[in-house]
Each structure stands twice: as structure tokens, then as C-alpha cells.
mmCIF file of C-alpha atoms (C1' of nucleotides) in Angstrom:
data_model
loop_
_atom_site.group_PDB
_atom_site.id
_atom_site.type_symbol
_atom_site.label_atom_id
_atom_site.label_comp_id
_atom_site.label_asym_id
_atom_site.label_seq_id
_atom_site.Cartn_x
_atom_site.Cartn_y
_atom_site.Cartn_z
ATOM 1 C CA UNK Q 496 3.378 -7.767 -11.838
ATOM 2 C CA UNK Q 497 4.663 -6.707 -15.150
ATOM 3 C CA UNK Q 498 6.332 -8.015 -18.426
ATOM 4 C CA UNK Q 499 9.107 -8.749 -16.574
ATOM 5 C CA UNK Q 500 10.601 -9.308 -13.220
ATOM 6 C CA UNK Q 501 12.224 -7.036 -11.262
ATOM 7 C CA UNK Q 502 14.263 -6.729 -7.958
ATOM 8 C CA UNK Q 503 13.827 -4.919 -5.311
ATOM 9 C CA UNK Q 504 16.590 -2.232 -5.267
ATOM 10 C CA UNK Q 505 16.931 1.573 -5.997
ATOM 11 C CA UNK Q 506 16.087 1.990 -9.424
ATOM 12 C CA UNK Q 507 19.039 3.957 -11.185
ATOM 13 C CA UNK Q 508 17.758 5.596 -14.010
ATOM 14 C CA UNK Q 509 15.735 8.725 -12.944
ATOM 15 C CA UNK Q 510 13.869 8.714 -15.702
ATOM 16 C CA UNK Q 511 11.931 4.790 -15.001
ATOM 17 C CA UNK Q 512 11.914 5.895 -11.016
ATOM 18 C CA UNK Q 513 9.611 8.721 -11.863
ATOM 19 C CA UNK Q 514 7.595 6.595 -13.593
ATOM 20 C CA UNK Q 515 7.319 3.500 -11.246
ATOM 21 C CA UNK Q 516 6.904 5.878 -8.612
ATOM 22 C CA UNK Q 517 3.999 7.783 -9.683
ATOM 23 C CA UNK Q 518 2.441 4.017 -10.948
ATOM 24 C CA UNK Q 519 3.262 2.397 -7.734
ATOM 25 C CA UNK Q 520 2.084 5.623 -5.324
ATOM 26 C CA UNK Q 521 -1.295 5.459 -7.084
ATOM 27 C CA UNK Q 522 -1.125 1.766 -6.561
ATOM 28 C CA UNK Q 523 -0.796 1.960 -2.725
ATOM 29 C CA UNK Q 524 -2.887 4.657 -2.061
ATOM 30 C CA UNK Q 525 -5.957 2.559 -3.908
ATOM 31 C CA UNK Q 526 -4.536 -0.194 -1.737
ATOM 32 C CA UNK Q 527 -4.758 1.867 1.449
ATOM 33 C CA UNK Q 528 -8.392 3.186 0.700
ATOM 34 C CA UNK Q 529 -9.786 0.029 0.006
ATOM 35 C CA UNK Q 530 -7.988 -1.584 3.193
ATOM 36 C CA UNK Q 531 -10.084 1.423 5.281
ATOM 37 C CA UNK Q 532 -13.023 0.912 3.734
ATOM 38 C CA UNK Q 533 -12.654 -3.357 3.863
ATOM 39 C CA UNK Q 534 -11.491 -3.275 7.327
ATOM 40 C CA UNK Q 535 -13.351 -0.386 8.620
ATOM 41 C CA UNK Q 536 -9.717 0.554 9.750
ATOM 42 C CA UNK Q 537 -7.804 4.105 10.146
ATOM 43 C CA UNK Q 538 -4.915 4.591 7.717
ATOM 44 C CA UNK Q 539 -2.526 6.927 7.765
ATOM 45 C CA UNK Q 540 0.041 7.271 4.235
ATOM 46 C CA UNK Q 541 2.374 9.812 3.828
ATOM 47 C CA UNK Q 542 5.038 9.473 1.150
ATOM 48 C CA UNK Q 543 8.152 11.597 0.051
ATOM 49 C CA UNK Q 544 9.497 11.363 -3.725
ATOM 50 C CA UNK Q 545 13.073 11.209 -4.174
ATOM 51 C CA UNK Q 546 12.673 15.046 -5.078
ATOM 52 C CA UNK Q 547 11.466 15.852 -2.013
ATOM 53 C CA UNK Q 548 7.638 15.918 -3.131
ATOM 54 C CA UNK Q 549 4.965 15.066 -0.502
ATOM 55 C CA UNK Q 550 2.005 12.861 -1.166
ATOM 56 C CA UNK Q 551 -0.795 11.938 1.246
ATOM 57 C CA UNK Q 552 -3.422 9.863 2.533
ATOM 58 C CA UNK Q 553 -5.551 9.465 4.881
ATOM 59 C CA UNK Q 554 -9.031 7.964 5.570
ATOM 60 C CA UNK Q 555 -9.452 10.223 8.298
ATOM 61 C CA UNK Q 556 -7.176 13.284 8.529
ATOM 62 C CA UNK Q 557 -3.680 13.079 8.683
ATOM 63 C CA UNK Q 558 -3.728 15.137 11.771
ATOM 64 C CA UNK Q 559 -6.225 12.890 13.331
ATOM 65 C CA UNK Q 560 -3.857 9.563 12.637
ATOM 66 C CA UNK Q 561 -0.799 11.444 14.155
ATOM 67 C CA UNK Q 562 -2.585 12.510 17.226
ATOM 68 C CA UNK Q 563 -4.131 8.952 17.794
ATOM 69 C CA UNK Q 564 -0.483 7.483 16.918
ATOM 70 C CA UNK Q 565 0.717 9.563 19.598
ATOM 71 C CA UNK Q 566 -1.888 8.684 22.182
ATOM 72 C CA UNK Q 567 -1.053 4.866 21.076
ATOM 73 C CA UNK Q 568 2.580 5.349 21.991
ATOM 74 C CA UNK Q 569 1.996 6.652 25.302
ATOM 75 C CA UNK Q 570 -0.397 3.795 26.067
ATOM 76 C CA UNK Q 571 2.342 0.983 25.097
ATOM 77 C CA UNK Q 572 4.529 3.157 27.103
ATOM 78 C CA UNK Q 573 2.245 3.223 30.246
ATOM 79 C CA UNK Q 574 1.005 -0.302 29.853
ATOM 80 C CA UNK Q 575 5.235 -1.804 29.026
ATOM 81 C CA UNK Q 576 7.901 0.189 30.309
ATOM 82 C CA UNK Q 577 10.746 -2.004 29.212
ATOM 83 C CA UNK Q 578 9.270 -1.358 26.002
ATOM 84 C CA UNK Q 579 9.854 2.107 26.860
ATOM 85 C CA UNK Q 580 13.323 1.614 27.929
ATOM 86 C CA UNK Q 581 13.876 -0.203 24.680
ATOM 87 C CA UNK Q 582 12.722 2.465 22.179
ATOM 88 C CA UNK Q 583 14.966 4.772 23.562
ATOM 89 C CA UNK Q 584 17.965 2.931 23.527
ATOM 90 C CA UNK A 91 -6.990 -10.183 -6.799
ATOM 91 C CA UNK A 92 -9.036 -13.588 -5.417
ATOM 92 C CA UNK A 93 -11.458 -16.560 -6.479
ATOM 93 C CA UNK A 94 -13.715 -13.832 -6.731
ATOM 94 C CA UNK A 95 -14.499 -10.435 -7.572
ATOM 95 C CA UNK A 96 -15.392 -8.677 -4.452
ATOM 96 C CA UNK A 97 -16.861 -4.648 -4.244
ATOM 97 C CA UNK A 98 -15.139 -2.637 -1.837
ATOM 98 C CA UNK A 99 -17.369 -1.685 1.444
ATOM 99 C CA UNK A 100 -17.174 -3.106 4.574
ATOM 100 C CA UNK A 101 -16.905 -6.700 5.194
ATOM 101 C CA UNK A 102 -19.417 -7.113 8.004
ATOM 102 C CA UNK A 103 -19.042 -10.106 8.957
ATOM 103 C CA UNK A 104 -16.161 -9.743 11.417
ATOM 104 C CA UNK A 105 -14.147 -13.044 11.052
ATOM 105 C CA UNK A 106 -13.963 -12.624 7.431
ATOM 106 C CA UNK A 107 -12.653 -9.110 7.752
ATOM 107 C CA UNK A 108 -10.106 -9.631 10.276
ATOM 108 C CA UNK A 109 -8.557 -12.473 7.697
ATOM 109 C CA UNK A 110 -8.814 -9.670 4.669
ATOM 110 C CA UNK A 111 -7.302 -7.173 7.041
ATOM 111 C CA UNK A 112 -4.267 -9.856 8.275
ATOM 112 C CA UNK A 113 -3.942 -10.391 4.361
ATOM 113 C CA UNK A 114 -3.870 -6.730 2.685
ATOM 114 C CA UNK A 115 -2.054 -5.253 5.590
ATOM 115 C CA UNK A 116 0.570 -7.671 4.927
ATOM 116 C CA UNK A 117 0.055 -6.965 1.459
ATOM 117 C CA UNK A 118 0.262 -2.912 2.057
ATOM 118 C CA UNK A 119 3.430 -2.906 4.022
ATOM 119 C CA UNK A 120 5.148 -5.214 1.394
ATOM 120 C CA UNK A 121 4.373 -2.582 -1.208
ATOM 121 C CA UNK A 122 5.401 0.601 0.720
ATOM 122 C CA UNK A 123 8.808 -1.305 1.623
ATOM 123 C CA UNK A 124 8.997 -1.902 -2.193
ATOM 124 C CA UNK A 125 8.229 1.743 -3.335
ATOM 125 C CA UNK A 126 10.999 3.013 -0.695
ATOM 126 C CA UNK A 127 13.503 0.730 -1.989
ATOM 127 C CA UNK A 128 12.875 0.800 -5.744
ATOM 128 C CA UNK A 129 12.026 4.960 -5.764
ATOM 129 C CA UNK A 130 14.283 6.200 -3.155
ATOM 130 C CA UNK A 131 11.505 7.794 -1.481
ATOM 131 C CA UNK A 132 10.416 8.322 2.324
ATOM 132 C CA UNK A 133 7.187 6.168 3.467
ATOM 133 C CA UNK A 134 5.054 6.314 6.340
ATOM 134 C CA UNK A 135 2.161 3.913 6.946
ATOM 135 C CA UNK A 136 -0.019 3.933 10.169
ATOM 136 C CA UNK A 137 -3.021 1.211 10.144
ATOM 137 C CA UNK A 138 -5.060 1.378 13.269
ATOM 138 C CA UNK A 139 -7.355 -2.058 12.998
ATOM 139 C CA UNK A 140 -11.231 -1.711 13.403
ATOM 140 C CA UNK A 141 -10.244 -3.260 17.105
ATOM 141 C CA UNK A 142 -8.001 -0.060 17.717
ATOM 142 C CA UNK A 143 -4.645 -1.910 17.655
ATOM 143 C CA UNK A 144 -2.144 0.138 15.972
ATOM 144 C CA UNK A 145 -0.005 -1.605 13.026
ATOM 145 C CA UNK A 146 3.284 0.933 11.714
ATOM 146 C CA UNK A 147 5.894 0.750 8.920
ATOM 147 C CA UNK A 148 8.179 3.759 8.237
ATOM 148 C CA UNK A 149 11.354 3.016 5.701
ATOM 149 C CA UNK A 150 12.805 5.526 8.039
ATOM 150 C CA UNK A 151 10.876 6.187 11.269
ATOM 151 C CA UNK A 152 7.795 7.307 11.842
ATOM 152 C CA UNK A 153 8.624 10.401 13.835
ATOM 153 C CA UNK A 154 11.150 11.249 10.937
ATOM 154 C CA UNK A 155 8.305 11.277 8.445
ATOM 155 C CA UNK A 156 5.789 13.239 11.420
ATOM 156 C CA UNK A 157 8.852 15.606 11.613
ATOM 157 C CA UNK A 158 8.846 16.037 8.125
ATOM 158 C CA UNK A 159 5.838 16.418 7.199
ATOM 159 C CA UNK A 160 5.364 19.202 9.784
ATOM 160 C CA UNK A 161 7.646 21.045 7.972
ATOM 161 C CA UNK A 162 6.202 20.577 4.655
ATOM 162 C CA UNK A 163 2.822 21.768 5.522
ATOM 163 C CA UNK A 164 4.563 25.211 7.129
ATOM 164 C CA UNK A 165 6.372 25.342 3.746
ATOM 165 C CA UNK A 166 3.030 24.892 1.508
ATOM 166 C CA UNK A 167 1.466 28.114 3.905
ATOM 167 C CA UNK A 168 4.476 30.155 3.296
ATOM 168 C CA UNK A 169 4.348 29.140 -0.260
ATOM 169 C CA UNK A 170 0.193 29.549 -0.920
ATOM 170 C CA UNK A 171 -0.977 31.893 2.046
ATOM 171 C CA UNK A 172 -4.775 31.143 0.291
ATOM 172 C CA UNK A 173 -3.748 27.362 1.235
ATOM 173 C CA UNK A 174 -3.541 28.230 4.435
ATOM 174 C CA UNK A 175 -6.883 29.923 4.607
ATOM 175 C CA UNK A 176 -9.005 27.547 2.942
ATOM 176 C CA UNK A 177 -7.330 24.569 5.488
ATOM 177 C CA UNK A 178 -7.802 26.548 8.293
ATOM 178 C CA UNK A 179 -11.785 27.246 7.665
ATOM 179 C "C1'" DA X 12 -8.686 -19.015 15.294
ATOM 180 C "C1'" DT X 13 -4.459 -20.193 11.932
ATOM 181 C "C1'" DA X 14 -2.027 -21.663 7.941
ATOM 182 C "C1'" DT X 15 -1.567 -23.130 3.371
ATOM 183 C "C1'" DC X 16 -3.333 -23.617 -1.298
ATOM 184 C "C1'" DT X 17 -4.886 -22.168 -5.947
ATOM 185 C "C1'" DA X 18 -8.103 -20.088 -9.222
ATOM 186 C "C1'" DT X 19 -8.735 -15.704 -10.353
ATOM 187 C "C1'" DT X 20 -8.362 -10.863 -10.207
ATOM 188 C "C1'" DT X 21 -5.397 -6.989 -9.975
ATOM 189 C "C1'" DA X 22 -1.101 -4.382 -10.393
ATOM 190 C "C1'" DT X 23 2.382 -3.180 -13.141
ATOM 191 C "C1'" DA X 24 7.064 -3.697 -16.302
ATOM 192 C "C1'" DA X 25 7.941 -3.232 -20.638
ATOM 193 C "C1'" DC X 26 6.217 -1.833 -24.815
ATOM 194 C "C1'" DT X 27 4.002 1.364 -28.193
ATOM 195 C "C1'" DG X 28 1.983 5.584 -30.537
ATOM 196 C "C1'" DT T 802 8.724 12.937 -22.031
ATOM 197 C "C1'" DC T 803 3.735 11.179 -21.486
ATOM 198 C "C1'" DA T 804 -0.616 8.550 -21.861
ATOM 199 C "C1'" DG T 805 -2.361 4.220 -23.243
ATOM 200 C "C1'" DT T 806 -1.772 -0.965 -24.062
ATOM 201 C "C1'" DT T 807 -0.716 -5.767 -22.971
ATOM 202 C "C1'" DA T 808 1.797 -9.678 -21.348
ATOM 203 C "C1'" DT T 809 3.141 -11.226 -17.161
ATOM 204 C "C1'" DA T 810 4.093 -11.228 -12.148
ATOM 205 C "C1'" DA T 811 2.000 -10.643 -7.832
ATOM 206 C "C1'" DA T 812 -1.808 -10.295 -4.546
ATOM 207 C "C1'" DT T 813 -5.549 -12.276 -2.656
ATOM 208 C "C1'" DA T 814 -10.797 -14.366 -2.149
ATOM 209 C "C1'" DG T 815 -12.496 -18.314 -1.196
ATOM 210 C "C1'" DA T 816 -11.487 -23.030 -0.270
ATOM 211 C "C1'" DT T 817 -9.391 -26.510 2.356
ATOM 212 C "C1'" DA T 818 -6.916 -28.614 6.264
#
DNA sequence: ATATCTATTTATAACTG
DNA sequence: TCAGTTATAAATAGATA
């Protein structure tokens, strides 16, 4: 989606990474709103820089999405236990 | 992105938006994979569909990024006490 | 419901001031 | 660096099978 194309690999100079990342983050958190909104769907988006910076989204609350994430694990758990088994292995 | 323009609010009719939801999660998890890779950052992406199923993608894992961002959000209090406040109420 | 196709919109890589 | 532009790649809405 640009003048040229790329691949997809760690982008060495620091420099262009700061700059595709802060394009590309505001690129995936319009994608993840309108994905919520579309598909009447919870989303959950939390993102790290390579600096260590944290970024957020939710359509909820974060907090809400990890506590629902957690109740959805211990469903799979209760409803699969190989599954269980699995994960922790 | 599509033969046509379309506004973003919920699709209500519910075939149609489980086909837009198959497509753009799809679509959302490609581009989180691609911002890991490309800026060396940490992602975490939890979709729960309008039918409650539960759809994940961490570049690391999801409990890293939970773990993680934990700790962030006790760093931002220590940091900005006022943060805290304002969060809290 | 499921998959593939393609016209079109959208995202963005490279460029520019 | 840093915001804006534009040519092009990529995503996807609607169509079709």
C-alpha cells in the first residue's frame, strides 16, 4: 500500500520504524474501531513500541476485555480439558 | 476498501456482518502480525464476535502483553499520581 | 453457509517542502 | 526530524458461483 513494496521483516533503520510505526498503529486502531462498530464486536488492542511505549484500545475498557478473556479461558478449559493439558505443555 | 463506499455503524443485517467480520478480522490480525514484524513492537489483539466467541493474536502471548501491561499502568500512577485519581473516579 | 473474484476504496511507502 | 502529498499496493464490498 505504498510507492513501493515492501517485506515483511524488522525494519533496520530506527529512524523509518518510528515512522511506519506511528502510520501503521493509527492504521490498526481505525481498523479495530470500525471492526467494533461493523461487527458490533468487543476489541481489545494493546501495543508496545520498540521503546517500550504503550498504546491502547479498546471499544469497551481494556479491563473489561481482560476480565472477559479470562472468563473465556476458563470456559474452553471447563468445556476441553485436553485443550487444557495442551496449553500447558 | 470495496465496490462500494460503505459508513461505519452496524451492519444489521446479520449474514452480511458475520462475512465483514470473517473478512476484517482476517484483515486486522494480518496487520498487527505486520506491525510486530516490521516495528519490533509487542501486539495484543482480543476480538470477541457479536456471538461471544473469542478470536486472539499476540506476536508474543497474550498473558505476556496482560503481564505487561499491568505493569505499565502501576508505572503511569507512580509516574502521574493525578493519573491515578482521575482513573480511579 | 462458503469460497473466489474484481471493481473500487483505503492504507501507506516513498517523496517533498 | 516532521507534517503533508501522491503514486501505488493492499484490503475489501458487493457480486458471483
Amino acid at each position: 500500500m505504498g510507492r513501493g513494496k515492501i517485506v515483511i521483516r524488522r525494519i533496520d533503520n530506527s529512524t523509518s520504524r518510528q515512522v511506519t510505526f506511528s502510520k501503521r498503529r493509527n492504521g490498526i486502531f481505525k481498523k479495530a474501531r470500525e471492526l467494533a462498530i461493523l461487527c458490533d464486536a468487543e476489541v481489545g488492542l494493546v501495543i508496545f513500541s520498540s521503546t517500550g511505549r504503550l498504546y491502547e484500545y479498546a471499544s469497551t475498557s481494556i479491563k473489561s476485555v481482560i476480565d472477559r478473556y479470562g472468563r473465556a479461558k476458563e470456559e474452553e478449559h471447563v468445556a476441553d480439558p485436553n485443550t487444557e493439558l495442551k496449553v500447558r505443555h
